[in-house]
Each structure stands twice: as C-alpha cells, then as structure tokens.
C-alpha atoms as one frame of an Amber mdcrd trajectory, in Angstrom:
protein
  82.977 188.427 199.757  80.771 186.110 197.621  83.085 187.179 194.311  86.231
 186.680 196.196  85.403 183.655 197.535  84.071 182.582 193.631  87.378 183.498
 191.922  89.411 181.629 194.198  87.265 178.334 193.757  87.595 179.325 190.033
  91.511 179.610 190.190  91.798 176.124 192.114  89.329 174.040 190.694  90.723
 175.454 187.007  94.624 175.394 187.775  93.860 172.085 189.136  91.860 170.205
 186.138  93.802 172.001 183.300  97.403 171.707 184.955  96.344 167.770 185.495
  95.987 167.863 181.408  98.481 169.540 181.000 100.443 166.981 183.347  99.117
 164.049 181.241 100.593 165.593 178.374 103.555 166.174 179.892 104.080 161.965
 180.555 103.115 161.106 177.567 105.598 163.235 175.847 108.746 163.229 178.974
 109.734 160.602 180.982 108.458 163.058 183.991 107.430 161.781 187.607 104.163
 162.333 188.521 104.380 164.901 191.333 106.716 166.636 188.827 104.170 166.758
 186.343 101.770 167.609 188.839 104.007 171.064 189.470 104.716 171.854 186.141
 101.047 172.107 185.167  99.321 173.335 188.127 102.609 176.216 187.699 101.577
 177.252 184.206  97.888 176.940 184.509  98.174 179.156 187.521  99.723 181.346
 185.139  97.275 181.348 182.746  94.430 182.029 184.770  96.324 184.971 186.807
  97.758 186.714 183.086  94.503 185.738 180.757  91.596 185.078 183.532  89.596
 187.486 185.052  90.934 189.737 187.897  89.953 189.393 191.680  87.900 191.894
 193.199  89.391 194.617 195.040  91.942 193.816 197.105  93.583 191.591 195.388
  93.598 193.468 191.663  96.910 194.381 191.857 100.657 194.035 193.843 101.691
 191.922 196.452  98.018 191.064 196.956  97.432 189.499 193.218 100.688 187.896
 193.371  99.648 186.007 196.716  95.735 185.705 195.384  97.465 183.413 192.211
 100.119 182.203 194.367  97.494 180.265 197.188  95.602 179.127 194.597  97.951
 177.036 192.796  99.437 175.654 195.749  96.153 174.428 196.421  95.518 173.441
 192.679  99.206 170.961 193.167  97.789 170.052 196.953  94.156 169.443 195.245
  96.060 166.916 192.334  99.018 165.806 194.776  96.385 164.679 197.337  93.972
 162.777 195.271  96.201 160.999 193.011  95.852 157.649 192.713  98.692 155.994
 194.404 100.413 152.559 193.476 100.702 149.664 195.531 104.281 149.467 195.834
 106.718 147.727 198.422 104.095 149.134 201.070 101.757 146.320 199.728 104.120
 143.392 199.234 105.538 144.042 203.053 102.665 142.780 204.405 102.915 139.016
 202.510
C-alpha cells in the first residue's frame, strides 16, 4: 500500500511542478491564459510520467486501472497548480474603494 500510495504522490507532485514549467514556457512563447496553461502542462506531464515513468504496483499496471491511476493524478496535478496560483487583484479589489 506504501508503493501505491508513493507513486501517486510521485505522479502529482511531478505532473504538477514540471507541467507548471512547462506552463511558464508555454506564456512566454503563446499568448495562453493561465488556467489554460495550467491544463496543457499538467496534460502532457501526466503523459510523460504514465508512458516514460515507472509503473504502479499491481493493480494498476495495466487497463482501465492505469488509465484511471494517470488520469487522478493529473487532475490533481491541474487542481494542485489551479488552487495555489497566485491570483490578481482585479475588479474584486477596486469594488471595495
């Protein structure tokens, strides 16, 4: 359970810091939105790690089962980035003056 438990961590906390490189790259080079950018790299990190990282334990090895494994991970990766992005005081901020 330990292992299981270790590779998902691994998946999230790697789809998340590489896809939010990869999304930095992305603005610098596209006029991309942030949460779009967000997607986009969280998506092909998650990719990466399920095609070139190492493979869950048992269960999860193969099918459905690897396909949902990679799948909750990167939504958590994009929730992970989405959730502690630094937002921007907009008209939320100037309301109140």
């Amino acid at each position: 359970m330990a292992v299981l438990a270790g590779s998902f961590l691994g998946l999230v906390l790697g789809s998340a810091l590489l896809g939010a490189l990869f999304a930095w790259i992305l603005r610098r080079a596209l006029p991309i939105p942030l949460v779009a950018s967000y997607a986009v790299g969280t998506a092909a990190m998650t990719g990466v790690y399920a095609f070139a990282g190492a493979v869950p334990p048992a269960p999860f090895d193969r099918g459905a089962a690897f396909l949902a494994f990679n799948l909750a991970g990167g939504a958590l990766a994009f929730a992970l980035l989405w959730l502690t992005a630094g937002r921007r005081k907009g008209a939320a901020g100037k309301a109140g003056a």
